[in-house]
Coordinates of N, CA, C and O in Angstrom, one line a residue:
M3 N -50.1 -13.2 22.6 CA -49.1 -12.6 23.3 C -48.5 -13.9 24.4 O -49.5 -14.6 25.0
K4 N -47.4 -14.1 24.3 CA -46.8 -15.2 25.0 C -46.9 -15.0 26.5 O -46.9 -13.8 27.2
G5 N -47.3 -16.0 27.4 CA -47.7 -16.0 28.8 C -49.0 -15.3 29.1 O -49.2 -15.5 30.4
R6 N -50.0 -14.9 28.3 CA -51.0 -14.4 28.7 C -52.1 -15.7 28.4 O -52.1 -16.5 27.7
P7 N -52.9 -15.7 29.7 CA -53.9 -16.9 29.6 C -54.9 -16.7 28.6 O -55.1 -16.1 28.0
V8 N -55.0 -18.2 28.0 CA -56.0 -18.2 26.8 C -57.4 -17.9 27.5 O -58.4 -17.2 26.6
T9 N -57.8 -18.2 28.6 CA -59.3 -17.8 29.0 C -59.0 -17.6 30.6 O -58.1 -17.7 31.2
R10 N -60.2 -17.2 31.0 CA -60.1 -16.9 32.5 C -59.8 -17.9 33.2 O -60.7 -19.1 33.1
T11 N -59.0 -18.0 34.2 CA -58.5 -19.2 34.9 C -58.3 -18.6 36.5 O -57.3 -18.2 36.8
P12 N -59.4 -18.3 37.3 CA -59.3 -17.7 38.6 C -58.3 -18.6 39.5 O -58.3 -19.7 39.5
E13 N -57.4 -17.5 40.2 CA -56.3 -18.2 40.8 C -56.8 -18.9 42.2 O -56.0 -19.9 42.6
D14 N -57.9 -18.8 42.5 CA -58.6 -19.3 43.8 C -59.1 -20.5 43.7 O -59.6 -21.1 44.7
L15 N -59.1 -21.1 42.5 CA -59.9 -22.4 42.3 C -58.9 -23.3 42.1 O -57.6 -23.2 41.8
R16 N -59.3 -24.7 42.0 CA -58.5 -25.8 41.7 C -59.2 -26.3 40.6 O -60.4 -26.3 40.2
Y17 N -58.4 -27.1 39.6 CA -59.0 -27.7 38.4 C -58.6 -29.1 38.2 O -57.6 -29.7 38.7
T18 N -59.5 -29.6 37.3 CA -59.0 -31.0 36.8 C -58.7 -31.0 35.3 O -58.9 -30.0 34.6
E19 N -58.1 -32.1 34.9 CA -57.8 -32.1 33.4 C -59.1 -32.3 32.6 O -58.9 -32.2 31.4
E20 N -59.9 -32.7 33.2 CA -61.1 -32.8 32.5 C -62.0 -31.6 32.5 O -63.1 -31.3 32.0
H21 N -61.5 -30.2 32.8 CA -62.1 -29.1 32.6 C -63.1 -28.7 33.5 O -63.9 -27.9 33.4
E22 N -63.1 -29.2 35.0 CA -63.9 -28.9 35.8 C -63.2 -28.0 36.9 O -61.9 -28.1 37.2
W23 N -63.9 -27.2 37.5 CA -63.4 -26.3 38.5 C -63.8 -26.7 40.0 O -64.9 -27.3 40.0
V24 N -63.1 -26.5 41.0 CA -63.6 -26.9 42.3 C -63.1 -25.6 43.3 O -62.0 -25.1 43.2
R25 N -64.2 -25.0 44.0 CA -64.0 -23.9 45.0 C -64.5 -24.4 46.4 O -65.8 -25.1 46.4
R26 N -63.7 -24.1 47.3 CA -63.9 -24.7 48.6 C -65.0 -23.7 49.1 O -64.9 -22.4 49.0
T27 N -66.1 -24.0 49.8 CA -67.1 -23.1 50.1 C -67.3 -23.3 51.7 O -68.0 -22.7 52.5
G28 N -66.7 -24.3 52.5 CA -66.4 -24.5 53.7 C -65.4 -25.5 54.1 O -64.9 -25.9 53.3
P29 N -65.4 -25.7 55.4 CA -64.3 -26.7 55.9 C -64.4 -28.1 55.2 O -63.4 -28.8 55.0
T30 N -65.7 -28.4 54.9 CA -65.9 -29.7 54.3 C -66.9 -29.8 53.2 O -67.4 -30.8 52.8
A31 N -66.8 -28.5 52.6 CA -67.6 -28.5 51.1 C -66.9 -27.9 50.1 O -66.1 -27.0 50.2
V32 N -67.4 -28.2 48.8 CA -66.7 -27.5 47.5 C -68.0 -27.4 46.7 O -69.1 -28.2 46.6
R33 N -67.7 -26.4 45.8 CA -68.7 -26.2 44.8 C -68.1 -26.5 43.6 O -66.9 -26.2 43.3
V34 N -68.8 -27.0 42.6 CA -68.1 -27.6 41.2 C -68.9 -27.0 40.0 O -69.9 -26.8 40.0
G35 N -68.0 -26.6 38.9 CA -68.5 -26.3 37.7 C -67.6 -26.6 36.5 O -66.6 -27.3 36.7
I36 N -68.0 -26.0 35.4 CA -67.1 -26.3 34.3 C -66.2 -25.0 34.0 O -66.8 -24.0 34.2
T37 N -65.1 -25.1 33.4 CA -64.2 -24.0 33.3 C -64.7 -23.1 32.1 O -65.3 -23.4 31.0
D38 N -64.2 -22.0 32.0 CA -64.4 -20.9 30.9 C -63.8 -21.6 29.5 O -64.6 -21.5 28.5
Y39 N -62.8 -22.3 29.5 CA -62.3 -23.0 28.4 C -63.2 -24.0 28.1 O -63.4 -24.0 26.8
A40 N -63.8 -24.9 29.0 CA -64.7 -26.0 28.6 C -65.9 -25.3 27.8 O -66.3 -25.8 26.9
Q41 N -66.6 -24.4 28.5 CA -67.7 -23.6 28.0 C -67.5 -22.9 26.5 O -68.2 -23.2 25.7
S42 N -66.3 -22.6 26.3 CA -66.0 -22.0 25.1 C -65.7 -23.1 24.1 O -66.1 -22.9 23.0
Q43 N -65.2 -24.2 24.3 CA -65.1 -25.3 23.5 C -66.6 -26.0 23.1 O -66.5 -26.6 22.1
L44 N -67.5 -26.0 24.3 CA -68.6 -26.6 23.9 C -69.5 -25.8 23.0 O -70.5 -26.4 22.1
G45 N -69.4 -24.4 22.9 CA -70.4 -23.6 22.4 C -71.7 -23.4 23.0 O -71.5 -23.5 24.4
D46 N -72.7 -23.0 22.5 CA -73.9 -22.6 23.2 C -74.5 -23.8 24.0 O -74.9 -24.8 23.4
V47 N -74.6 -23.7 25.2 CA -75.3 -24.9 26.1 C -76.6 -24.7 26.1 O -77.1 -23.8 26.2
V48 N -77.3 -26.0 25.8 CA -78.8 -25.9 25.7 C -79.3 -26.9 26.6 O -80.6 -26.6 27.1
F49 N -78.8 -27.7 27.3 CA -79.2 -28.5 28.4 C -78.1 -29.1 29.3 O -77.0 -29.3 28.7
V50 N -78.9 -29.0 30.6 CA -77.7 -29.7 31.5 C -78.7 -30.7 32.4 O -79.7 -30.5 32.8
Q51 N -78.0 -31.9 32.6 CA -78.2 -33.0 33.4 C -77.4 -32.9 34.7 O -76.2 -33.3 34.4
L52 N -78.1 -32.9 35.7 CA -77.2 -32.7 37.0 C -77.4 -34.2 37.9 O -78.5 -34.7 37.6
P53 N -76.6 -34.5 38.8 CA -76.5 -35.6 39.5 C -77.7 -35.3 40.5 O -78.2 -34.2 40.9
D54 N -78.0 -36.4 41.1 CA -79.1 -36.5 42.2 C -78.5 -36.1 43.5 O -77.5 -36.4 44.0
V55 N -79.1 -35.2 44.2 CA -78.8 -34.9 45.6 C -78.7 -36.1 46.7 O -79.6 -37.1 46.3
D56 N -77.9 -36.1 47.3 CA -77.7 -37.2 48.3 C -76.9 -38.4 47.6 O -76.7 -39.5 48.2
K57 N -76.4 -38.2 46.4 CA -75.8 -39.3 45.8 C -74.2 -39.3 46.0 O -73.7 -38.3 46.2
D58 N -73.7 -40.3 46.4 CA -72.2 -40.7 46.9 C -71.5 -40.8 45.3 O -71.9 -41.6 44.5
V59 N -70.6 -39.9 45.2 CA -69.8 -39.9 44.2 C -68.3 -40.4 44.2 O -67.8 -40.0 45.3
T60 N -67.7 -40.9 43.2 CA -66.4 -41.2 43.2 C -65.5 -40.6 42.3 O -65.9 -40.2 41.2
T61 N -64.3 -40.0 42.6 CA -63.4 -39.4 41.8 C -63.3 -40.1 40.3 O -63.1 -41.2 40.2
G62 N -63.7 -39.2 39.3 CA -63.4 -39.6 38.1 C -64.9 -40.4 37.4 O -64.8 -40.6 36.3
E63 N -65.8 -40.4 38.3 CA -67.0 -41.0 37.8 C -67.9 -40.0 37.0 O -68.0 -38.7 37.4
S64 N -68.4 -40.3 35.8 CA -69.3 -39.6 35.1 C -70.6 -39.4 35.9 O -71.4 -40.5 36.3
I65 N -70.9 -38.2 36.1 CA -72.1 -37.8 37.2 C -73.1 -36.9 36.6 O -74.2 -36.6 37.2
A66 N -72.8 -36.2 35.6 CA -73.7 -35.1 35.0 C -73.3 -35.0 33.6 O -72.4 -35.5 33.1
E67 N -74.0 -34.3 32.7 CA -74.0 -34.2 31.2 C -74.3 -32.7 30.8 O -75.2 -32.0 31.4
V68 N -73.7 -32.0 29.8 CA -73.9 -30.7 29.5 C -74.1 -31.0 27.8 O -73.1 -31.6 27.3
E69 N -75.1 -30.6 27.5 CA -75.5 -30.7 26.0 C -75.3 -29.3 25.3 O -76.0 -28.3 25.7
S70 N -74.6 -29.2 24.3 CA -74.5 -27.8 23.5 C -75.0 -28.3 22.1 O -75.4 -29.2 21.8
T71 N -74.8 -27.3 21.5 CA -75.4 -27.2 19.9 C -74.2 -28.0 19.2 O -74.5 -28.5 18.0
K72 N -73.0 -28.2 19.8 CA -71.9 -29.0 19.1 C -72.0 -30.6 19.5 O -71.8 -31.6 18.8
S73 N -72.2 -30.7 20.9 CA -72.0 -32.3 21.3 C -72.6 -32.4 22.7 O -73.1 -31.5 23.3
V74 N -72.7 -33.5 23.4 CA -72.9 -33.8 24.6 C -71.5 -34.2 25.4 O -70.7 -35.0 25.0
S75 N -71.4 -33.6 26.4 CA -70.0 -33.8 27.3 C -70.4 -34.5 28.5 O -71.3 -33.6 29.3
D76 N -69.6 -35.3 29.2 CA -69.8 -35.8 30.4 C -69.1 -34.9 31.6 O -68.3 -34.3 30.9
I77 N -69.6 -34.8 32.6 CA -69.1 -34.3 33.7 C -68.6 -35.0 34.7 O -69.6 -36.1 35.1
Y78 N -67.3 -35.1 35.1 CA -66.8 -36.0 36.2 C -66.8 -35.5 37.4 O -66.3 -34.3 37.6
A79 N -66.7 -36.4 38.4 CA -66.7 -36.1 39.8 C -65.2 -35.7 40.0 O -64.4 -36.4 39.8
P80 N -64.8 -34.3 40.4 CA -63.6 -34.2 40.6 C -62.9 -34.8 41.9 O -61.6 -34.8 42.2
L81 N -63.8 -35.0 42.7 CA -63.5 -35.7 44.2 C -64.5 -36.6 44.5 O -65.7 -36.6 44.1
S82 N -64.0 -37.4 45.5 CA -65.1 -38.3 45.9 C -65.7 -37.7 47.1 O -65.1 -37.1 48.1
G83 N -67.3 -37.7 47.2 CA -68.0 -37.1 48.3 C -69.4 -37.3 48.1 O -69.8 -38.1 47.3
K84 N -70.2 -36.5 48.7 CA -71.8 -36.8 48.5 C -72.4 -35.4 47.9 O -71.9 -34.3 48.4
V85 N -73.1 -35.6 46.9 CA -73.7 -34.4 46.4 C -74.7 -34.0 47.3 O -75.7 -34.6 47.8
V86 N -74.7 -32.6 47.7 CA -75.7 -32.0 48.7 C -76.4 -30.7 48.0 O -77.6 -30.5 48.7
A87 N -76.1 -30.4 47.0 CA -76.8 -29.3 46.3 C -76.7 -29.4 44.7 O -75.4 -29.8 44.5
V88 N -77.6 -29.1 44.0 CA -77.4 -28.8 42.6 C -77.9 -27.7 42.3 O -78.7 -26.9 42.9
N89 N -77.3 -27.0 41.1 CA -77.9 -25.6 40.6 C -79.2 -25.8 39.9 O -79.1 -25.9 38.7
E90 N -80.2 -25.8 40.5 CA -81.5 -25.9 39.9 C -81.8 -24.9 38.8 O -82.5 -25.1 37.8
D91 N -81.3 -23.8 38.9 CA -81.5 -22.7 37.9 C -80.9 -23.0 36.5 O -81.4 -22.5 35.4
L92 N -80.3 -23.9 36.4 CA -79.6 -24.5 35.0 C -80.8 -25.3 34.2 O -80.6 -25.1 33.0
A93 N -81.8 -25.7 34.9 CA -82.7 -26.4 34.1 C -83.5 -25.4 33.3 O -83.8 -25.7 32.0
Q94 N -83.5 -24.2 33.6 CA -84.4 -23.0 32.7 C -83.4 -22.3 32.0 O -83.8 -21.7 31.1
E95 N -82.2 -22.2 32.8 CA -81.3 -21.4 31.9 C -79.8 -21.9 31.7 O -78.8 -21.5 32.2
P96 N -79.8 -23.1 31.0 CA -78.5 -23.8 30.8 C -77.4 -22.7 30.2 O -76.3 -22.9 30.3
E97 N -77.9 -21.7 29.4 CA -76.8 -20.8 28.9 C -76.0 -19.9 29.8 O -74.9 -19.5 29.5
T98 N -76.5 -20.2 31.2 CA -75.6 -19.6 32.2 C -74.1 -20.1 32.4 O -73.2 -19.4 32.6
L99 N -74.3 -21.4 32.0 CA -72.7 -22.1 32.1 C -71.7 -21.2 31.0 O -70.7 -21.2 31.0
N100 N -72.4 -20.7 29.9 CA -71.6 -20.0 28.9 C -71.4 -18.6 29.5 O -70.2 -18.0 29.3
S101 N -72.2 -17.9 30.0 CA -72.1 -16.4 30.6 C -71.4 -16.2 31.6 O -70.8 -15.2 31.9
D102 N -71.7 -17.2 32.6 CA -71.1 -17.1 34.1 C -70.5 -18.5 34.6 O -71.0 -18.6 35.6
P103 N -69.6 -18.9 33.8 CA -69.2 -20.3 34.3 C -68.6 -20.6 35.7 O -68.7 -21.6 36.3
Y104 N -68.1 -19.4 36.3 CA -67.5 -19.5 37.6 C -68.2 -19.1 38.8 O -67.9 -19.0 40.0
D105 N -69.5 -18.5 38.5 CA -70.3 -18.2 39.7 C -71.6 -18.7 39.4 O -72.2 -19.8 39.8
A106 N -72.3 -17.9 38.7 CA -74.0 -18.4 38.6 C -74.1 -19.8 37.8 O -75.1 -20.4 38.0
G107 N -73.2 -20.1 37.0 CA -73.1 -21.2 36.1 C -72.5 -22.6 37.1 O -72.3 -23.5 36.3
W108 N -72.4 -22.5 38.3 CA -72.0 -23.7 39.0 C -72.9 -24.7 38.9 O -73.9 -24.7 38.6
L109 N -72.5 -26.1 39.2 CA -73.1 -27.3 38.6 C -73.6 -28.0 40.0 O -74.9 -28.3 40.1
F110 N -73.0 -28.4 40.8 CA -73.2 -28.9 42.1 C -72.4 -28.6 43.2 O -71.0 -28.2 43.1
E111 N -72.8 -29.1 44.5 CA -71.8 -29.0 45.6 C -71.7 -30.5 46.1 O -72.4 -31.2 46.2
L112 N -70.4 -30.5 46.7 CA -70.0 -31.8 47.2 C -69.7 -31.6 48.9 O -69.0 -30.7 49.0
A113 N -70.1 -32.5 49.6 CA -69.5 -32.6 51.2 C -68.8 -33.7 51.5 O -69.0 -34.6 50.8
F114 N -67.9 -33.6 52.5 CA -67.0 -34.6 52.8 C -66.9 -34.8 54.3 O -67.5 -33.9 55.2
D115 N -66.7 -35.9 54.8 CA -66.8 -36.2 56.3 C -65.5 -35.6 56.9 O -65.7 -35.3 58.2
D116 N -64.4 -35.4 56.2 CA -63.2 -35.0 57.1 C -62.5 -33.9 56.3 O -62.2 -33.9 55.2
E117 N -62.3 -32.9 57.0 CA -61.6 -31.6 56.7 C -60.2 -31.9 56.2 O -59.7 -31.5 55.1
A118 N -59.4 -32.8 56.7 CA -58.0 -33.3 56.3 C -58.1 -33.8 55.1 O -57.1 -33.7 54.3
A119 N -58.9 -34.7 54.9 CA -59.1 -35.6 53.7 C -59.6 -34.5 52.6 O -59.0 -34.8 51.6
L120 N -60.2 -33.7 52.7 CA -60.7 -32.8 51.8 C -59.4 -31.9 51.5 O -59.1 -31.6 50.1
D121 N -58.6 -31.4 52.3 CA -57.3 -30.7 52.0 C -56.6 -31.6 51.2 O -55.8 -31.0 50.3
S122 N -56.3 -32.8 51.7 CA -55.3 -33.5 50.9 C -55.9 -33.8 49.4 O -55.1 -33.8 48.4
A123 N -57.2 -33.9 49.3 CA -57.8 -34.1 47.9 C -57.5 -33.0 47.1 O -57.2 -33.1 45.7
L124 N -57.9 -31.9 47.6 CA -57.6 -30.5 47.0 C -56.4 -30.3 46.4 O -56.1 -29.8 45.3
G125 N -55.3 -30.7 47.2 CA -54.0 -30.5 47.0 C -53.5 -31.4 45.8 O -52.5 -30.9 45.0
E126 N -54.4 -32.4 45.5 CA -53.9 -33.1 44.2 C -54.5 -32.6 43.1 O -54.1 -33.1 41.8
L127 N -55.4 -31.8 43.1 CA -56.1 -31.1 41.9 C -54.9 -30.0 41.2 O -54.0 -29.7 42.2
L128 N -55.3 -29.5 40.2 CA -54.2 -28.4 39.7 C -54.6 -27.1 40.0 O -55.8 -26.8 40.3
D129 N -53.5 -26.3 40.0 CA -53.7 -25.1 40.3 C -53.9 -24.2 39.1 O -53.9 -24.7 38.1
A130 N -54.1 -22.9 39.0 CA -54.4 -22.0 37.9 C -53.4 -22.1 36.9 O -53.6 -22.5 35.8
A131 N -52.2 -22.3 37.3 CA -51.1 -22.3 36.3 C -50.9 -23.7 35.7 O -50.6 -24.0 34.6
G132 N -51.1 -24.7 36.6 CA -51.2 -26.0 36.2 C -52.3 -26.3 35.0 O -52.2 -26.9 34.1
Y133 N -53.5 -25.6 35.4 CA -54.4 -25.6 34.4 C -54.2 -25.1 33.0 O -54.4 -25.6 32.0
Q134 N -53.5 -23.8 33.4 CA -53.1 -23.1 32.0 C -52.2 -24.0 31.2 O -52.3 -23.8 30.0
G135 N -51.5 -24.9 31.6 CA -50.5 -25.8 31.0 C -51.3 -26.8 30.3 O -51.1 -27.0 29.2
V136 N -52.5 -27.3 30.9 CA -53.1 -28.4 30.3 C -53.8 -27.9 28.9 O -53.8 -28.5 27.9
I137 N -54.2 -26.6 28.9 CA -55.1 -25.9 27.9 C -54.2 -25.3 27.1 O -54.8 -24.7 26.0
G138 N -53.0 -25.1 27.2 CA -51.9 -24.5 26.3 C -51.9 -23.0 26.6 O -51.5 -22.3 25.7
G139 N -52.3 -22.5 27.8 CA -52.1 -21.0 28.1 C -50.8 -20.6 28.4 O -49.8 -21.2 28.6

């Protein structure tokens, strides 16, 4: 059907062209994961390598990997910040990325020094409609 989303793309998230989603969790914090589209393209996820907590990351930097039965894919930092948490449950249950990419399948959390800078950075990411345009939705 024309105009119907190809995959689930929640309206309350921001997105990158590299298929990561970003959810604001506080004034200076975000949670990051891969999109429903990304997990569907990967196939069955069998291993996830997450970044180290307390690591400073730069937008566009490869900081994690997701391995599926099809391939290994880099995960890029959607924003510059400090990794303050990782989803340790994915070590035992990497398939959660396939079954629940927007909630239980989150990858890591980033913190920022400045709320205004985070506002600005989030504004540069894609909204749901923009991401649908990237994936052909």
